[in-house]
Structure formats: C-alpha cells, structure tokens
Coordinates of C-alpha atoms and ligand atoms in Angstrom, one line a residue:
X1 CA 5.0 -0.9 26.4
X2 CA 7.7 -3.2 27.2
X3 CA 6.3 -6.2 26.1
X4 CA 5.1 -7.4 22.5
X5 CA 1.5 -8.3 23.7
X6 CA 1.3 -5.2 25.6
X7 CA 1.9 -3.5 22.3
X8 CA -0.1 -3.0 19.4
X9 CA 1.0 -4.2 16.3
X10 CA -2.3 -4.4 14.0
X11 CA -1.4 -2.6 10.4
X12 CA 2.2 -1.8 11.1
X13 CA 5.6 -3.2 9.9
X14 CA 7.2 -4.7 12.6
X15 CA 11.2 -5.2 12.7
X16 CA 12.4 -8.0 15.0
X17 CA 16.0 -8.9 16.1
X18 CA 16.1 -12.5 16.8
X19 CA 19.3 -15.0 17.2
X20 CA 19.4 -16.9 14.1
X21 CA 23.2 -17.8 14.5
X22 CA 22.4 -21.6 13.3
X23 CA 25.2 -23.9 12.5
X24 CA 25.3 -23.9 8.8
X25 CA 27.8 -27.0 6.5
X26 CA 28.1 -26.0 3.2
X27 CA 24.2 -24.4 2.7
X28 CA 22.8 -27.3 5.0
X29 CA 21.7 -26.2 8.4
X30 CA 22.7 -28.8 10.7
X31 CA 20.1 -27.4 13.9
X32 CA 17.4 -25.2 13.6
X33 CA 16.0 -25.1 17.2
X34 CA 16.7 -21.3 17.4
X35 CA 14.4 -20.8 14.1
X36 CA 12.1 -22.4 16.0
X37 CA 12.4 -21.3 19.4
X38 CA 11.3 -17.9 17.2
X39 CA 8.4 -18.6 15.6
X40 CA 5.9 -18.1 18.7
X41 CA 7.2 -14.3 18.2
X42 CA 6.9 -14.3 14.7
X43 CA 3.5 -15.9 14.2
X44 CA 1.7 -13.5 16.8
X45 CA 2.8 -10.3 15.0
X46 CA 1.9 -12.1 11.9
X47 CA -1.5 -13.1 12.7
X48 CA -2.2 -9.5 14.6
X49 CA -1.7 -8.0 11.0
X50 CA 1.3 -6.8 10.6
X51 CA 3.8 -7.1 8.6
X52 CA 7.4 -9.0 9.5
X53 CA 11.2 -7.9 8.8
X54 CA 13.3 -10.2 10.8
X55 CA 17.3 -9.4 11.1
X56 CA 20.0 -11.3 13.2
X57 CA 23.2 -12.0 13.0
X58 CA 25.1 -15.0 11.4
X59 CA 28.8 -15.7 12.4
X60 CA 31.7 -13.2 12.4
X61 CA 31.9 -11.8 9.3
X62 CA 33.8 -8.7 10.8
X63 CA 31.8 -5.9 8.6
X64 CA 32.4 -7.2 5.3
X65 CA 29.9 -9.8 3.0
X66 CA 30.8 -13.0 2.8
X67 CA 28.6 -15.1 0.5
X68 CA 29.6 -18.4 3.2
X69 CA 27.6 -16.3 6.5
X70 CA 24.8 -15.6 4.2
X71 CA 21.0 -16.1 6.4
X72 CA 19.9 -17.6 2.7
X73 CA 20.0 -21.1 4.4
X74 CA 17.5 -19.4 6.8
X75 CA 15.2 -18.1 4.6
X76 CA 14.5 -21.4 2.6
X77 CA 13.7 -22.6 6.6
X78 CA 11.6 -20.3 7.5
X79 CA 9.3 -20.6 4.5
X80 CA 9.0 -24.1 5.0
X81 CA 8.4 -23.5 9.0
X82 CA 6.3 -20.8 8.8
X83 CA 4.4 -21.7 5.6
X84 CA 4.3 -18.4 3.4
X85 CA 6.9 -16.7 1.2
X86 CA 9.8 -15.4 3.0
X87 CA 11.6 -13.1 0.7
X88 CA 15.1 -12.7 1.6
X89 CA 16.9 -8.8 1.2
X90 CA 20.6 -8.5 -0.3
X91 CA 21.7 -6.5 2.2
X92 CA 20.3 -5.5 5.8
X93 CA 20.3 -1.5 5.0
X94 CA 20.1 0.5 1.9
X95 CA 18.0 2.0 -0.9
X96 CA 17.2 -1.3 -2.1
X97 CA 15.8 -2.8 1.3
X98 CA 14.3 0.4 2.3
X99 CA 11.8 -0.1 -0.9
X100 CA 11.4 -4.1 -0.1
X101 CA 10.1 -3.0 3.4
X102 CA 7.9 -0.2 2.2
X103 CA 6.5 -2.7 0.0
X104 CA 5.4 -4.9 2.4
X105 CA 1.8 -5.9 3.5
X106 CA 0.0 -7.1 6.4
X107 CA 1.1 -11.1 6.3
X108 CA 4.6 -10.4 4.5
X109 CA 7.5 -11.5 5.7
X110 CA 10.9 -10.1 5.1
X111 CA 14.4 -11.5 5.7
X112 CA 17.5 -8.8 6.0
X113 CA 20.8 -10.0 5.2
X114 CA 23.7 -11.0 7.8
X115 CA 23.4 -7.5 10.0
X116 CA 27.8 -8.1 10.5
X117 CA 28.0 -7.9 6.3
X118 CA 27.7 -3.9 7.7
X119 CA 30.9 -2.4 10.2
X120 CA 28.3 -0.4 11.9
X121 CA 26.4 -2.9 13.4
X122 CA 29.2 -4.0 16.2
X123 CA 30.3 -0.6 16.4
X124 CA 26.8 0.6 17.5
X125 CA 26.8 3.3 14.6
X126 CA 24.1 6.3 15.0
X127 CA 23.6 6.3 10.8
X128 CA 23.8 2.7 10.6
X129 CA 21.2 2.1 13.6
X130 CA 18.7 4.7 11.8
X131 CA 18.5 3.1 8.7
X132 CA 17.9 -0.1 10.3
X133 CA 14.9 2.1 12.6
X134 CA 13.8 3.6 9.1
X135 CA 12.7 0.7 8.0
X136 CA 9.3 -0.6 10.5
X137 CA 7.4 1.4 13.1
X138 CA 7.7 -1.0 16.2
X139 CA 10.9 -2.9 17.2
X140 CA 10.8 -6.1 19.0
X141 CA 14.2 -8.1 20.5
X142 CA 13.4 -11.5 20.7
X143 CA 17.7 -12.4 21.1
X144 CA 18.2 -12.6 24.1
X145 CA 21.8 -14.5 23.0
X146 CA 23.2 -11.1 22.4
X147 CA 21.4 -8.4 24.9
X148 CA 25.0 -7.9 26.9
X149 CA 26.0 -6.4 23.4
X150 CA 26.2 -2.7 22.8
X151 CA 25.0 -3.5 19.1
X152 CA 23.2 -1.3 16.6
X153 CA 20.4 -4.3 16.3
X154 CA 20.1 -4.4 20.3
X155 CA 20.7 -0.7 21.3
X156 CA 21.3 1.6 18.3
X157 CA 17.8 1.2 16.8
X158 CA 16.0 1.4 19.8
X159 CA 16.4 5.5 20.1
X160 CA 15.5 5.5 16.3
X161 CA 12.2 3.5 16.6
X162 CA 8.2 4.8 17.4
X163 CA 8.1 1.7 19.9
X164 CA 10.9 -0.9 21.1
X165 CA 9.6 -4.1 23.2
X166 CA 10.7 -7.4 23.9
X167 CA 9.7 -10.7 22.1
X168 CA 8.4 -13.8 24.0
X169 CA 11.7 -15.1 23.7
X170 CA 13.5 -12.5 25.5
X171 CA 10.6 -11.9 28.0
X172 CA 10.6 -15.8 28.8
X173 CA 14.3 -15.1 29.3
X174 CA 14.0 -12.1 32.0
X175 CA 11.6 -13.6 34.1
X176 CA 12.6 -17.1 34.6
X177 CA 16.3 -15.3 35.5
X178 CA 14.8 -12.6 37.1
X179 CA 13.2 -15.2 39.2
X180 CA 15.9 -16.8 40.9
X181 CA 17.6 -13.3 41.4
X182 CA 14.5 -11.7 43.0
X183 CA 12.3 -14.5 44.7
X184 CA 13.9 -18.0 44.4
X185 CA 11.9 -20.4 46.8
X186 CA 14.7 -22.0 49.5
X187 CA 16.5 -24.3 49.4
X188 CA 18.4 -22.7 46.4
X189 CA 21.5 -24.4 45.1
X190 CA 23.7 -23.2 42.3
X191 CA 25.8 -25.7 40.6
X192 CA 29.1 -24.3 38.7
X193 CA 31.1 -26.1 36.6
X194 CA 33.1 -26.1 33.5
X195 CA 36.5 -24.9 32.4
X196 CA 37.3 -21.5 34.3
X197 CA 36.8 -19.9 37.5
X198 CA 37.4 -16.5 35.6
X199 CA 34.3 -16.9 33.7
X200 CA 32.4 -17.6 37.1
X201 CA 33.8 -16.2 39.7
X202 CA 30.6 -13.2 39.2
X203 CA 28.0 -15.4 38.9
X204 CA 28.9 -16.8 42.3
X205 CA 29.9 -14.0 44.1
X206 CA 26.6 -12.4 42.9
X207 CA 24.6 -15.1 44.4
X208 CA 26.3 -15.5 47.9
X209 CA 23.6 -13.5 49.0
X210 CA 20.9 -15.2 47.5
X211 CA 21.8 -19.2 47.4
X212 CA 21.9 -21.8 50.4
X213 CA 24.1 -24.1 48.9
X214 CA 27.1 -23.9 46.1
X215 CA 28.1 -27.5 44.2
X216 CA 31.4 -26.2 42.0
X217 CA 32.8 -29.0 39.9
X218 CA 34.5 -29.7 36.1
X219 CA 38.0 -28.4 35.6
X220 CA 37.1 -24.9 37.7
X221 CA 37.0 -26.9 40.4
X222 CA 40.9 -27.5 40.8
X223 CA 41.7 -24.1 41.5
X224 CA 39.6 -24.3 44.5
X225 CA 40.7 -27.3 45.8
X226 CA 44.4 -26.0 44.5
X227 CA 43.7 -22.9 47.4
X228 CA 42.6 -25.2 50.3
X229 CA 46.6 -27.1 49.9
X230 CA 45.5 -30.3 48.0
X231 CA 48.3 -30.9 45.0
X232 CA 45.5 -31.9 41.5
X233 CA 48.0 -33.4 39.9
X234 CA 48.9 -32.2 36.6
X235 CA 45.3 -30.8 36.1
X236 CA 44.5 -27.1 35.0
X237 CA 44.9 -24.8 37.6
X238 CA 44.0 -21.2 37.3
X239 CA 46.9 -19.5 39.4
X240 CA 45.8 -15.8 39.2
X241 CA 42.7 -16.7 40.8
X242 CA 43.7 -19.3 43.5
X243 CA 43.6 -16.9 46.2
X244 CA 40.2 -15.3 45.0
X245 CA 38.6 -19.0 45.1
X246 CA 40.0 -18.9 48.7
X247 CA 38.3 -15.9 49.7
X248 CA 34.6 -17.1 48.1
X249 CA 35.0 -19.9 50.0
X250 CA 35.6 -18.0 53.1
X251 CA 33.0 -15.3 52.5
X252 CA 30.6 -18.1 51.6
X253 CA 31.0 -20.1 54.6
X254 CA 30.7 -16.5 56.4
X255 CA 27.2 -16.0 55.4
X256 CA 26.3 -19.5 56.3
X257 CA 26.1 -21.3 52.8
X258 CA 27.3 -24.7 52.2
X259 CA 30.0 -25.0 50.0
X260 CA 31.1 -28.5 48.4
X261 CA 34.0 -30.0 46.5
X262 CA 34.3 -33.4 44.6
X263 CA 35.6 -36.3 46.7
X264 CA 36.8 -38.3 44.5
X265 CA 37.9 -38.3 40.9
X266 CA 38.2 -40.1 37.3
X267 CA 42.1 -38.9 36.2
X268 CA 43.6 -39.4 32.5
X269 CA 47.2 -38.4 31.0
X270 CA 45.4 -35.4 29.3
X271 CA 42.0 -34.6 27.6
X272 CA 41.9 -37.4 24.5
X273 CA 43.1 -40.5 27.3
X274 CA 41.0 -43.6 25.9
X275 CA 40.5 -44.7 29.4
X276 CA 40.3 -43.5 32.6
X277 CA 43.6 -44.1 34.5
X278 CA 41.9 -44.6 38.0
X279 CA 39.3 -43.3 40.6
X280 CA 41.1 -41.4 43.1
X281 CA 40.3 -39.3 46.4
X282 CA 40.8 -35.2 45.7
X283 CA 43.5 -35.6 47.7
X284 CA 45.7 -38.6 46.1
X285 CA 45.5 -37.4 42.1
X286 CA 49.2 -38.7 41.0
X287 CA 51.5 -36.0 40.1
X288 CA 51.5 -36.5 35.9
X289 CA 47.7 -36.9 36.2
X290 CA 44.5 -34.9 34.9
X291 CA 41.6 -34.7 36.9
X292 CA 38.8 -35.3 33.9
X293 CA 35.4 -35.6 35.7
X294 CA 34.3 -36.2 39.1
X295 CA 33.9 -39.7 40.9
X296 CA 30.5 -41.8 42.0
X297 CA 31.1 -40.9 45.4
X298 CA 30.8 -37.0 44.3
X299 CA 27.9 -38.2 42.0
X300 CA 25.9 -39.7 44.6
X301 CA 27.0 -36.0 47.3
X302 CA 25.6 -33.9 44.4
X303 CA 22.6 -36.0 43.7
X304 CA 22.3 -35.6 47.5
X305 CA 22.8 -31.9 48.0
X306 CA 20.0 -31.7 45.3
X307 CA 17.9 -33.8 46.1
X308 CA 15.1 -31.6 48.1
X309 CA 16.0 -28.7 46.4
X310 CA 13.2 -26.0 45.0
X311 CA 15.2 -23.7 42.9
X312 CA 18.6 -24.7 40.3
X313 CA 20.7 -22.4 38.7
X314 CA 23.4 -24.7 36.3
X315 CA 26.3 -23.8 34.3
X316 CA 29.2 -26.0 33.2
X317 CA 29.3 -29.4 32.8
X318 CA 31.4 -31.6 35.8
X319 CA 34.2 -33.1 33.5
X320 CA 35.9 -33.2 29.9
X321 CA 32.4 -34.5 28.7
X322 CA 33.1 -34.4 25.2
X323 CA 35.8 -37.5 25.5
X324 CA 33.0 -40.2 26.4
X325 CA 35.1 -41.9 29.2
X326 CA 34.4 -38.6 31.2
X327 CA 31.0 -37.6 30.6
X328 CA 29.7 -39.7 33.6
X329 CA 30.0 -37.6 36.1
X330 CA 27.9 -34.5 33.7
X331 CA 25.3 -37.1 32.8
X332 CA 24.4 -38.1 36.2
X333 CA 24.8 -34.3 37.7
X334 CA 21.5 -33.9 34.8
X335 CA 19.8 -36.3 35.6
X336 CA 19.4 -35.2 39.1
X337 CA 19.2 -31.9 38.4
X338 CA 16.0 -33.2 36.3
X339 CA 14.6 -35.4 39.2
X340 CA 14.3 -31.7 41.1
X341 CA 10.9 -31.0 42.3
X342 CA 11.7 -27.3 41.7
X343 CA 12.1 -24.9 39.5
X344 CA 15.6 -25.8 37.4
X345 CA 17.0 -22.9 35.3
X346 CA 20.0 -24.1 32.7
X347 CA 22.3 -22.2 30.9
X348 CA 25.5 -21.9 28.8
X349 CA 26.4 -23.4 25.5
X350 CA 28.3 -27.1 26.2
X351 CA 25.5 -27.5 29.3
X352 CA 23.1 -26.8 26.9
X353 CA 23.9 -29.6 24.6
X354 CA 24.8 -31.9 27.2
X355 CA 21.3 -31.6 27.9
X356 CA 20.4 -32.1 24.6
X357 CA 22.5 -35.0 23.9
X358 CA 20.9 -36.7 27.3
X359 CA 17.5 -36.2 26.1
X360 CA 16.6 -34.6 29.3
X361 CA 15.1 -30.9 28.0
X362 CA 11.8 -31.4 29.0
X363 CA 13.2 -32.4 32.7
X364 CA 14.2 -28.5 32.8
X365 CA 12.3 -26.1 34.1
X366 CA 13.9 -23.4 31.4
X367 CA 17.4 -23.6 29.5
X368 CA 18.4 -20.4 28.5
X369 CA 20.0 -19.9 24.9
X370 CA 22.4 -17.1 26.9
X371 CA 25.7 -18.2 27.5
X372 CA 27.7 -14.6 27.6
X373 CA 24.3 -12.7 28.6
X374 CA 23.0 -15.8 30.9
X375 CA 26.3 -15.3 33.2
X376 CA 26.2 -11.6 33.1
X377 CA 22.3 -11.3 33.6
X378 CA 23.1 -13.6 36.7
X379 CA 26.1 -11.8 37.6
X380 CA 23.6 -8.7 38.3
X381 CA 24.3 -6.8 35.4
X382 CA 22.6 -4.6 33.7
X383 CA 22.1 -5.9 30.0
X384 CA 22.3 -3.0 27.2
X385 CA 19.8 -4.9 25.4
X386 CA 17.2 -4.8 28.3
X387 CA 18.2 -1.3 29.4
X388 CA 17.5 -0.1 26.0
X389 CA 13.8 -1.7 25.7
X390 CA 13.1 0.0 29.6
X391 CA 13.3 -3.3 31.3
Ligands
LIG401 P1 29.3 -23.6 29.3 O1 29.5 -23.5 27.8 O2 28.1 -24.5 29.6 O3 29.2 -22.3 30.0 P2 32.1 -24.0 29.8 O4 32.4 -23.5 28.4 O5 32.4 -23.1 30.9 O6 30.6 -24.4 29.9 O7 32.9 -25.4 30.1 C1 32.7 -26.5 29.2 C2 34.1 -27.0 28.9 O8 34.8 -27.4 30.1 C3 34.0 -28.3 28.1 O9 34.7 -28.2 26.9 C4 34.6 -29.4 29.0 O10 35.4 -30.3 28.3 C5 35.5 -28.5 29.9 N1 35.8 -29.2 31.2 C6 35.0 -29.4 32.2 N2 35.7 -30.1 33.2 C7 36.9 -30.3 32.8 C8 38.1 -30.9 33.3 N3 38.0 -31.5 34.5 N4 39.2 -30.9 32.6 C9 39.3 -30.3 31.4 N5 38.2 -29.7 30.8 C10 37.1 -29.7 31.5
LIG402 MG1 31.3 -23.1 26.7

C-alpha cells in the first residue's frame, strides 16, 4: 500500500527517510521545525508497535565522515521531543548497525548516522541501498525535500524492501500539489518571483494550461520586461532567456490568461544600498540603477489580481527582501496572498522564511518544505522518489 496508514506496521521495524537537514552552529540547532514537522510520522508507527530507524541526510559531506555533519545534535532533539531514548548509530550501514537494528523492540527508536558519510548514497548504489533495505521490513519516505533525487535513501532501497510507502509528510505534500495540478477551483493565479527566470520558466510553462492569471515579479521579472523593449536600468537581466520570456508571454496571452508586470519600482545602486534611491515607473529606471523590489502601485495591482482568488501557487519573493529597505513589496505580496479566501499553496526556501519572518504561516493553506522537488513536482515531473513508492 502506498500510504503508511494503509500499511500495517504492528510488530515490525520500520525504516523511515525523513529531511532532517537542520541548521546546526557549533552542536546547537538553530531550527528544529523539520524535526518536528516529523513527528506525526514517527509517533503513529511508534504507537502502532513497531519499532523506529529514522535516517536522513545532513549537509554535504560528499561521501566521507565528518564529525561537523554529524545528526548527534538530532538525536539529543529528538529524545527530548519525542520523550524516550533515541539511540544514535555510528554509521548508517554496517555490521555494527545491522546488530543495533536487529536488537530493536516494539517502542525503540533508532537514529542512523549522516546517510552522505557513505559515497553510495548519492550515487544510488545497488550494495549500498541493500544494506540500508536489510535493516527493517517496511520503508516509509516522509522527505519530501529530496524526492527529485535519484538517491539510495529515496529510490535504491525501495526495490530492496518487503513494503515502501509514503509518510504523512510526503503524502500531505502530493496531494495539496497534486491539487492545484489536477482540480484547482478558478480563479487560479500563480505568482513567480525571485531571482531567475531559468529556475521558473517550467513551472510556468507547465501551468499555462491550468492557471487564469500569472503575477511575475522580484529580479526575474526584468528579463520580461527587458523582452517587451523597456531598458531596467542596470538591474539583472537574464539574456539567454529574454526571448523565451517573450514567447510565454505570447503563448500565455494566446490561451487567454492574464499576464502582469510591476508598474512601478523601488531602485538602489546595488543589493546592500541603505536606502531606496527612488520610486520609478518600469519604464523610467535610470541607467546606473537596480530595480530592488516592486512599488505600492504594483502592491496594491497584485493585492488586486488576488483578491477574489480560490487557488495560489507562490514562489519567489518580489524584491532583494533580505536588505530591509526592499522587503516591502514581499511583505505586502504575503499578506494578501494570506487574506485569500482559497486554497494558498507556498513553496521554496527564501519564500518560506519570508513567511516565517512575517508571522503569517498559519494564513497559508500549505507551505511546502520542497524547494528543488516543489518546482519540479509543479513543473509536471515525475519525482523518482514518488515513482519508486508507486505513486
Ligand atoms: P525561493 O528560494 O523562494 O525559490 P529564489 O531563490 O528564487 O526564491 O529567490 C530569492 C532571492 O531572489 C532572494 O535572495 C532575493 O534577494 C532575490 N531577489 C528577488 N528580487 C530581486 C531583485 N529585484 N534584485 C535582486 N535580487 C532579487
Ligand atoms: Mg532560494
């Protein structure tokens, strides 16, 4: 069964891949919401009877171990999050681990090491990905931050295993996504943002078919209005893709979707400027100017084009947010992205924390903790990860 509570787990050891890739200073984890954005996962199988072994990745420690990426930091965590022992394995694989997880009983929970501290993992290797399957009977992916990766965690094991089936987490992922790919409710309006058309470009080409309205804004915004003729100043223009940007807006307006710009602009003399140097119109941005976030009069068209929506898709903040004298324009794009009626689907990693940082996560429908696999799940991939489990 494709599911974890479609599956039963009573009596058996249960090996479970989440994303535990936590910021970590010097021991000290400085976030723990993906530990527990987890637990839901972990404390079903738990209190079905089973027994846990949880693995995930930390960093990039490029097949070798370094004491630095070590998931000890997570252990301690868990144990205080979950309340029970977590014992923590020296290694992910091995003689060693093999005997910790055949000593397990219902209730237990196990910790594997860093699953990069072994080469085989990234390179999806058949011995590697058995040893991992050796060690439960039933394998659950709960990481949904990695499911576009050809992994040994995410697709190796899954041949290996008695049973493979996704986690809450994961599931939660698929059908919120899978919602506004299949059966969004109309009006659906996809806002784009961020640094690069050439990270986006798929997610809305894919959707031309499927939304009623496209907002594009933040620096990927310049190489759009760069193809319609308007000079941006000495902001970043992607070159290679000016003529590409052309044609989505073309085929867009073709198939009868509105398509809209910023107006107006907030400009600096590059990304650290203490102040804004002005408000201009698209179409005026001074020649040794940046554009660094959109204007109010593009706030209040977004809020606007919004406004009555019933389904969002999000990704990429509206300016150099970071630098507070151009996070306006991002800030007020989430709040009225939060004061939609409808269903509101976030995703990437600076949107995410912009969120965050504007207190507005419970406005939000669903934030995904994708950013590489939210894009290409929306690009209408399909996701190793998820092929591997059936899905
Ligand atoms: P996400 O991680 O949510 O997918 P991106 O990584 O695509 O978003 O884009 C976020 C980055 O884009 C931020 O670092 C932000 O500073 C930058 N950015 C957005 N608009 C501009 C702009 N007008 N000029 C320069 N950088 C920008
Ligand atoms: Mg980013």
């Amino acid at each position: 069964m494709p599911y974890l509570d479609q599956t039963q787990v009573q009596g058996k050891r249960v090996l479970v891949r989440s994303d535990l890739n936590v910021p970590i200073d010097q021991g000290n984890i400085r976030d723990d919401n993906r530990i527990r954005a987890s637990l839901p996962t972990y404390k079903y199988i738990l209190d079905q009877g089973a027994s846990l072994i949880i693995c995930s990745h930390l960093g990039k420690p490029k097949g070798q171990k370094d004491p630095s990426l070590s998931l000890n930091p997570v252990a301690e965590r868990l144990q205080e999050l979950l309340g029970r022992e977590v014992k923590m394995a020296p290694d992910c694989v091995g003689d060693e681990v093999q005997a910790l997880a055949d000593s397990l009983q219902p209730g237990d929970v196990l910790l594997l090491e860093n699953l990069r501290f072994q080469p085989g993992e990234t390179k999806n290797d058949p011995d590697f990905s058995r040893q991992l399957a050796s060690l439960a009977e039933i394998y659950v992916n709960d990481a949904f931050g990695v499911v576009h990766r050809a992994h040994a965690s995410v697709v190796g094991v899954t041949e290996h295993v008695q049973t493979a089936c996704a986690g809450f987490l994961l599931q939660k992922e698929i059908e919120y996504l899978g919602k506004a790919l299949s059966s969004p409710e109309h009006p659906f309006v996809l806002v784009a943002g961020g640094a690069k058309v050439s990270t986006k470009l798929g997610i809305l080409t894919n959707l031309l078919d499927t939304v009623d309205r496209i907002i594009v804004g933040g620096a990927m915004a310049n190489t759009f209005l760069r193809s319609m003729g308007v000079s941006v100043g000495s902001s970043k223009v992607e070159d290679d893709l000016i003529e590409q940007a052309l044609e989505t807006m073309k085929t867009a307006r073709s198939k009868g979707i509105s398509f809209y710009l910023p107006v107006d602009c907030l400009t600096g003399t590059d990304l650290k400027a203490v102040k804004p140097s002005g408000i201009f119109p698209f179409q005026d941005v001074p020649a040794n100017e940046m554009i660094l976030d959109i204007g109010p009069a593009t706030h209040t068209l977004f809020a606007e084009v919004l406004r009555d929506a019933k389904t969002v898709v999000w990704n990429g903040p509206m300016g150099a947010f970071e630098n507070p004298s151009f996070s306006q324009g991002s800030v007020g794009l989430a709040q009225s992205v939060a004061k939609v009626e409808g269903l509101t689907i976030v995703g990437g990693g600076d949107t995410d924390s912009l969120v965050h940082t504007c207190g507005l996560v419970e406005s939000m429908s669903f934030i995904s903790t994708g950013g590489g696999s939210f894009l290409e799940f929306l690009e209408g991939k399909k996701l190793p990860g998820i092929k591997a489990l059936g899905l």
